[in-house]
mmCIF file of C-alpha atoms in Angstrom:
data_model
loop_
_atom_site.group_PDB
_atom_site.id
_atom_site.type_symbol
_atom_site.label_atom_id
_atom_site.label_comp_id
_atom_site.label_asym_id
_atom_site.label_seq_id
_atom_site.Cartn_x
_atom_site.Cartn_y
_atom_site.Cartn_z
ATOM 1 C CA MET G 1 178.757 22.379 -2.934
ATOM 2 C CA LYS G 2 178.872 21.056 0.640
ATOM 3 C CA ILE G 3 181.093 18.187 1.743
ATOM 4 C CA THR G 4 180.700 16.265 4.992
ATOM 5 C CA ILE G 5 183.270 13.735 6.171
ATOM 6 C CA LEU G 6 181.045 11.052 7.670
ATOM 7 C CA GLY G 7 184.035 8.836 8.439
ATOM 8 C CA SER G 8 187.778 9.483 8.280
ATOM 9 C CA GLY G 9 189.191 6.142 9.417
ATOM 10 C CA SER G 10 190.914 3.226 7.762
ATOM 11 C CA ALA G 11 189.493 -0.255 7.175
ATOM 12 C CA TYR G 12 189.550 -1.170 10.865
ATOM 13 C CA GLY G 13 188.409 2.136 12.328
ATOM 14 C CA CYS G 14 190.126 3.966 15.131
ATOM 15 C CA PRO G 15 190.604 2.549 17.649
ATOM 16 C CA ASN G 16 190.824 -0.945 16.228
ATOM 17 C CA CYS G 17 188.883 -3.691 17.981
ATOM 18 C CA PHE G 18 189.898 -4.415 21.582
ATOM 19 C CA ASN G 19 190.687 -0.692 21.970
ATOM 20 C CA ASP G 20 193.968 -0.968 20.089
ATOM 21 C CA TRP G 21 195.101 2.629 19.490
ATOM 22 C CA GLY G 22 198.354 1.840 17.687
ATOM 23 C CA ASN G 23 200.578 4.936 17.536
ATOM 24 C CA ILE G 24 197.886 7.359 18.652
ATOM 25 C CA LYS G 25 199.001 9.308 21.700
ATOM 26 C CA ASP G 26 195.860 11.230 22.648
ATOM 27 C CA THR G 27 193.048 8.716 22.918
ATOM 28 C CA ASN G 28 190.726 11.373 24.374
ATOM 29 C CA ASN G 29 190.906 13.586 21.297
ATOM 30 C CA PRO G 30 187.606 13.054 19.416
ATOM 31 C CA LYS G 31 189.450 13.705 16.133
ATOM 32 C CA ASN G 32 191.373 10.484 16.749
ATOM 33 C CA GLN G 33 188.128 8.504 17.071
ATOM 34 C CA ARG G 34 187.275 7.486 13.525
ATOM 35 C CA THR G 35 184.639 5.452 11.749
ATOM 36 C CA ARG G 36 185.444 4.012 8.329
ATOM 37 C CA ALA G 37 186.125 6.473 5.489
ATOM 38 C CA CYS G 38 183.009 7.899 3.832
ATOM 39 C CA THR G 39 182.285 11.250 2.188
ATOM 40 C CA PHE G 40 178.877 12.879 1.680
ATOM 41 C CA VAL G 41 178.588 15.482 -1.089
ATOM 42 C CA GLU G 42 175.622 17.797 -1.668
ATOM 43 C CA ILE G 43 175.437 19.476 -5.087
ATOM 44 C CA ASP G 44 172.500 21.524 -6.387
ATOM 45 C CA GLY G 45 169.951 19.680 -4.270
ATOM 46 C CA GLN G 46 171.376 16.214 -5.015
ATOM 47 C CA SER G 47 173.066 14.067 -2.361
ATOM 48 C CA PHE G 48 175.930 11.692 -3.154
ATOM 49 C CA LEU G 49 177.494 9.181 -0.784
ATOM 50 C CA ILE G 50 180.980 7.973 -1.621
ATOM 51 C CA ASP G 51 181.305 4.389 -0.339
ATOM 52 C CA LEU G 52 179.107 2.288 1.939
ATOM 53 C CA THR G 53 181.008 1.510 5.124
ATOM 54 C CA PRO G 54 180.191 -0.914 7.946
ATOM 55 C CA ASP G 55 179.359 2.241 9.935
ATOM 56 C CA PHE G 56 176.744 3.454 7.418
ATOM 57 C CA ARG G 57 173.769 3.524 9.823
ATOM 58 C CA GLU G 58 175.723 5.248 12.573
ATOM 59 C CA GLN G 59 177.179 7.813 10.153
ATOM 60 C CA ILE G 60 173.839 8.667 8.544
ATOM 61 C CA ASN G 61 172.044 9.012 11.876
ATOM 62 C CA LYS G 62 174.787 10.880 13.721
ATOM 63 C CA ASN G 63 175.011 13.497 10.958
ATOM 64 C CA ASN G 64 171.205 13.775 10.698
ATOM 65 C CA ILE G 65 171.198 13.057 6.973
ATOM 66 C CA LYS G 66 167.661 13.028 5.593
ATOM 67 C CA ASN G 67 168.169 12.310 1.907
ATOM 68 C CA LEU G 68 170.306 10.287 -0.480
ATOM 69 C CA ASP G 69 170.097 10.166 -4.266
ATOM 70 C CA ALA G 70 173.142 8.206 -5.405
ATOM 71 C CA VAL G 71 176.107 6.209 -4.141
ATOM 72 C CA LEU G 72 179.548 6.192 -5.771
ATOM 73 C CA LEU G 73 181.575 3.098 -4.880
ATOM 74 C CA THR G 74 185.351 3.288 -5.143
ATOM 75 C CA HIS G 75 186.182 -0.442 -4.883
ATOM 76 C CA GLY G 76 185.102 -3.769 -3.517
ATOM 77 C CA HIS G 77 186.920 -4.022 -0.178
ATOM 78 C CA TYR G 78 184.716 -4.689 2.856
ATOM 79 C CA ASP G 79 185.181 -1.265 4.453
ATOM 80 C CA HIS G 80 183.863 0.372 1.269
ATOM 81 C CA ILE G 81 180.919 -1.895 0.386
ATOM 82 C CA ALA G 82 179.733 -3.494 3.642
ATOM 83 C CA ALA G 83 176.492 -1.488 3.789
ATOM 84 C CA VAL G 84 175.358 -2.644 0.342
ATOM 85 C CA SER G 85 173.228 -5.078 2.338
ATOM 86 C CA GLU G 86 171.373 -2.115 3.886
ATOM 87 C CA LEU G 87 170.478 -0.415 0.608
ATOM 88 C CA TRP G 88 167.039 -1.947 0.208
ATOM 89 C CA ARG G 89 166.057 -0.717 3.687
ATOM 90 C CA ALA G 90 167.401 2.757 2.900
ATOM 91 C CA ALA G 91 165.413 2.874 -0.349
ATOM 92 C CA HIS G 92 162.301 1.653 1.453
ATOM 93 C CA ILE G 93 162.610 4.328 4.166
ATOM 94 C CA LEU G 94 163.300 7.091 1.646
ATOM 95 C CA GLN G 95 160.556 5.752 -0.664
ATOM 96 C CA LYS G 96 162.671 6.334 -3.731
ATOM 97 C CA LYS G 97 165.028 4.596 -6.113
ATOM 98 C CA LEU G 98 168.727 4.752 -5.311
ATOM 99 C CA ASN G 99 171.315 4.861 -8.093
ATOM 100 C CA ILE G 100 174.625 3.117 -7.425
ATOM 101 C CA PHE G 101 177.658 3.792 -9.628
ATOM 102 C CA CYS G 102 180.739 1.572 -9.689
ATOM 103 C CA SER G 103 183.271 -0.063 -11.982
ATOM 104 C CA GLU G 104 182.836 -3.516 -13.498
ATOM 105 C CA GLU G 105 185.473 -4.854 -11.106
ATOM 106 C CA THR G 106 183.672 -3.441 -8.071
ATOM 107 C CA PHE G 107 180.286 -4.709 -9.245
ATOM 108 C CA ALA G 108 181.752 -8.207 -9.590
ATOM 109 C CA GLU G 109 182.975 -8.013 -5.983
ATOM 110 C CA VAL G 110 179.552 -6.855 -4.795
ATOM 111 C CA GLU G 111 177.830 -9.738 -6.588
ATOM 112 C CA THR G 112 180.277 -12.193 -5.020
ATOM 113 C CA CYS G 113 179.876 -10.792 -1.502
ATOM 114 C CA PHE G 114 176.095 -10.262 -1.581
ATOM 115 C CA PRO G 115 174.621 -12.803 -4.039
ATOM 116 C CA TYR G 116 171.288 -12.863 -2.188
ATOM 117 C CA PHE G 117 170.869 -9.161 -2.854
ATOM 118 C CA PHE G 118 170.329 -9.846 -6.545
ATOM 119 C CA LYS G 119 167.742 -12.601 -6.174
ATOM 120 C CA SER G 120 164.285 -11.736 -7.478
ATOM 121 C CA ASN G 121 162.613 -12.824 -4.233
ATOM 122 C CA HIS G 122 164.765 -10.585 -2.028
ATOM 123 C CA GLU G 123 163.224 -8.227 0.537
ATOM 124 C CA SER G 124 160.896 -5.426 -0.495
ATOM 125 C CA GLY G 125 162.898 -2.449 -1.698
ATOM 126 C CA SER G 126 165.711 -4.302 -3.469
ATOM 127 C CA ASP G 127 164.063 -3.551 -6.819
ATOM 128 C CA GLN G 128 164.524 0.116 -5.941
ATOM 129 C CA ILE G 129 168.306 -0.168 -6.366
ATOM 130 C CA ILE G 130 169.592 0.801 -9.821
ATOM 131 C CA TRP G 131 173.101 -0.444 -10.562
ATOM 132 C CA ASN G 132 175.070 1.664 -13.036
ATOM 133 C CA VAL G 133 178.249 -0.160 -14.095
ATOM 134 C CA LEU G 134 180.937 2.162 -15.430
ATOM 135 C CA GLN G 135 183.615 1.509 -18.002
ATOM 136 C CA GLU G 136 187.193 2.499 -17.272
ATOM 137 C CA ASN G 137 187.705 6.283 -17.184
ATOM 138 C CA GLN G 138 184.044 6.829 -18.023
ATOM 139 C CA GLU G 139 182.340 10.166 -17.563
ATOM 140 C CA PHE G 140 178.716 10.031 -16.467
ATOM 141 C CA GLU G 141 175.899 12.369 -15.577
ATOM 142 C CA PHE G 142 173.289 12.015 -12.849
ATOM 143 C CA ALA G 143 170.480 14.556 -12.363
ATOM 144 C CA GLY G 144 172.416 17.031 -14.486
ATOM 145 C CA ILE G 145 175.601 16.636 -12.411
ATOM 146 C CA LYS G 146 178.644 15.392 -14.308
ATOM 147 C CA TRP G 147 181.330 13.155 -12.833
ATOM 148 C CA GLN G 148 184.641 12.068 -14.289
ATOM 149 C CA THR G 149 186.171 8.750 -13.192
ATOM 150 C CA PHE G 150 189.597 7.187 -13.409
ATOM 151 C CA GLN G 151 191.307 4.145 -11.901
ATOM 152 C CA ASN G 152 194.279 3.893 -9.545
ATOM 153 C CA LYS G 153 196.300 0.859 -8.461
ATOM 154 C CA HIS G 154 195.505 -0.521 -4.984
ATOM 155 C CA GLY G 155 197.319 -3.779 -4.345
ATOM 156 C CA HIS G 156 195.863 -6.410 -6.684
ATOM 157 C CA MET G 157 192.820 -4.341 -7.586
ATOM 158 C CA SER G 158 191.855 -0.947 -8.967
ATOM 159 C CA THR G 159 189.976 1.833 -7.229
ATOM 160 C CA THR G 160 187.793 4.433 -8.895
ATOM 161 C CA ALA G 161 188.463 8.111 -8.253
ATOM 162 C CA TYR G 162 185.635 10.612 -8.790
ATOM 163 C CA ARG G 163 185.864 14.230 -9.883
ATOM 164 C CA HIS G 164 183.118 16.856 -10.194
ATOM 165 C CA LYS G 165 184.305 20.259 -11.398
ATOM 166 C CA ASN G 166 186.805 21.468 -8.763
ATOM 167 C CA LEU G 167 186.347 18.558 -6.321
ATOM 168 C CA ALA G 168 188.122 15.190 -6.512
ATOM 169 C CA VAL G 169 187.843 12.225 -4.155
ATOM 170 C CA VAL G 170 190.693 9.734 -4.474
ATOM 171 C CA MET G 171 190.520 6.725 -2.195
ATOM 172 C CA ASP G 172 192.826 3.759 -1.591
ATOM 173 C CA LEU G 173 195.871 3.907 -3.844
ATOM 174 C CA GLU G 174 199.578 3.197 -3.739
ATOM 175 C CA GLU G 175 200.643 5.218 -6.759
ATOM 176 C CA LEU G 176 199.382 8.008 -9.002
ATOM 177 C CA SER G 177 200.293 7.736 -12.660
ATOM 178 C CA ASP G 178 201.338 10.723 -14.724
ATOM 179 C CA THR G 179 198.154 10.329 -16.757
ATOM 180 C CA ASN G 180 195.999 10.491 -13.648
ATOM 181 C CA LYS G 181 197.910 13.478 -12.351
ATOM 182 C CA THR G 182 196.688 15.401 -15.402
ATOM 183 C CA ARG G 183 193.138 14.663 -14.227
ATOM 184 C CA LEU G 184 193.785 16.343 -10.882
ATOM 185 C CA HIS G 185 194.840 19.817 -11.915
ATOM 186 C CA ASN G 186 192.855 22.980 -11.088
ATOM 187 C CA LEU G 187 191.190 21.645 -7.944
ATOM 188 C CA ASP G 188 189.714 23.662 -5.116
ATOM 189 C CA LEU G 189 189.563 20.539 -2.946
ATOM 190 C CA LEU G 190 191.371 17.204 -3.181
ATOM 191 C CA ILE G 191 190.198 14.530 -0.746
ATOM 192 C CA ILE G 192 192.728 11.709 -0.732
ATOM 193 C CA GLU G 193 193.552 8.713 1.420
ATOM 194 C CA CYS G 194 196.610 8.811 3.679
ATOM 195 C CA ASN G 195 196.271 5.486 5.474
ATOM 196 C CA ASN G 196 199.949 5.185 6.344
ATOM 197 C CA GLY G 197 200.540 8.730 7.577
ATOM 198 C CA GLN G 198 204.231 9.424 8.075
ATOM 199 C CA ASP G 199 205.149 5.764 7.560
ATOM 200 C CA ASP G 200 206.605 5.579 4.066
ATOM 201 C CA LYS G 201 208.019 2.071 4.473
ATOM 202 C CA ALA G 202 204.713 0.174 4.566
ATOM 203 C CA ARG G 203 203.890 -1.696 1.352
ATOM 204 C CA ASN G 204 200.188 -2.392 1.808
ATOM 205 C CA GLY G 205 198.567 -0.852 -1.258
ATOM 206 C CA HIS G 206 198.013 2.437 0.556
ATOM 207 C CA ASN G 207 199.391 5.943 0.536
ATOM 208 C CA ASN G 208 201.604 8.036 2.815
ATOM 209 C CA LEU G 209 202.268 11.667 3.616
ATOM 210 C CA ARG G 210 205.532 11.892 1.687
ATOM 211 C CA ASN G 211 203.788 10.906 -1.544
ATOM 212 C CA ILE G 212 200.970 13.367 -0.963
ATOM 213 C CA LEU G 213 203.337 16.252 -0.280
ATOM 214 C CA ASN G 214 205.157 15.487 -3.533
ATOM 215 C CA TRP G 215 201.902 15.223 -5.491
ATOM 216 C CA THR G 216 200.324 18.366 -4.074
ATOM 217 C CA THR G 217 203.497 20.340 -4.745
ATOM 218 C CA GLU G 218 203.062 19.367 -8.381
ATOM 219 C CA LEU G 219 199.259 19.525 -8.650
ATOM 220 C CA LYS G 220 198.717 22.599 -6.461
ATOM 221 C CA PRO G 221 195.122 22.040 -5.272
ATOM 222 C CA LYS G 222 193.892 24.978 -3.212
ATOM 223 C CA LYS G 223 193.119 22.627 -0.334
ATOM 224 C CA THR G 224 193.908 18.974 0.362
ATOM 225 C CA LEU G 225 192.083 16.855 2.911
ATOM 226 C CA LEU G 226 193.670 13.611 4.115
ATOM 227 C CA THR G 227 191.293 10.791 5.026
ATOM 228 C CA HIS G 228 191.214 6.980 5.506
ATOM 229 C CA LEU G 229 193.549 7.524 8.468
ATOM 230 C CA SER G 230 194.804 4.508 10.394
ATOM 231 C CA THR G 231 196.038 4.215 13.971
ATOM 232 C CA ARG G 232 199.443 5.281 12.605
ATOM 233 C CA VAL G 233 198.091 8.847 12.502
ATOM 234 C CA ASP G 234 197.748 10.910 15.668
ATOM 235 C CA TYR G 235 195.704 13.988 14.765
ATOM 236 C CA ASN G 236 197.684 16.651 16.644
ATOM 237 C CA GLU G 237 201.119 15.134 16.037
ATOM 238 C CA VAL G 238 200.696 14.870 12.266
ATOM 239 C CA SER G 239 198.727 18.118 11.895
ATOM 240 C CA GLN G 240 201.682 20.065 13.287
ATOM 241 C CA THR G 241 203.827 18.881 10.370
ATOM 242 C CA LEU G 242 201.416 19.920 7.621
ATOM 243 C CA PRO G 243 201.439 23.095 5.514
ATOM 244 C CA PRO G 244 198.328 25.277 5.930
ATOM 245 C CA GLU G 245 196.726 24.097 2.682
ATOM 246 C CA ILE G 246 196.708 20.440 3.847
ATOM 247 C CA GLU G 247 194.517 19.152 6.698
ATOM 248 C CA LEU G 248 193.634 15.862 8.313
ATOM 249 C CA ALA G 249 189.976 14.930 8.027
ATOM 250 C CA TYR G 250 187.917 14.028 11.076
ATOM 251 C CA ASP G 251 184.457 12.550 11.526
ATOM 252 C CA GLY G 252 181.742 15.185 11.155
ATOM 253 C CA MET G 253 184.001 17.738 9.417
ATOM 254 C CA THR G 254 182.164 19.964 6.912
ATOM 255 C CA LEU G 255 183.454 22.171 4.100
ATOM 256 C CA GLU G 256 181.896 24.274 1.355
ATOM 257 C CA ILE G 257 183.475 25.057 -1.987
#
């Protein structure tokens, strides 16, 4: 299984618009230059994209990705679904059907944001998109590859976490219930959002380093990768505080498990 971090940034990227770097000290460090959070997973010849960011085209091209079989959406915020509008072009270029998996809540957000996408007279290729709407905590299988899902609280909405065997990807969340902790044992790799970095006072529906350190002490994944990093997180400054089994993600990072 190969994992590529196409984007490691928060909703607004890094830097924010107008070159706002926030708390980042080293603006020349390429690991502080982040597109919106997106993970690409290759398993047994199948390619999965987790979330469709506003930077989709740039991320796909920069990483020289040639194939895509399915997309797993975590929730309906703009930075995670913006490239839904590009799906029909992607399917047309690849000359194949694309399967999209998401919760009922996320699908409702997609329909609200992109109503034209579901019209019968939409551009050529839109009929190549297959929407698979998941029930809460549903397990599903695609091309022989099984995924487990569960929901976490993120402000006024829920986000869907995805697990395949010893990999779990857990995006935007503010808390992790005891029930969901049981779903994250025995992991080789946990990819989890850490939008707020060392700031544990922010109440914005996102996660911080203190929480993650507490959770990983309990869950004991072999490796934890922190993503969805905002301008609160300077790569070198925060990396120096982390134990060896926890790393900050950066755009273009690859791992194999």
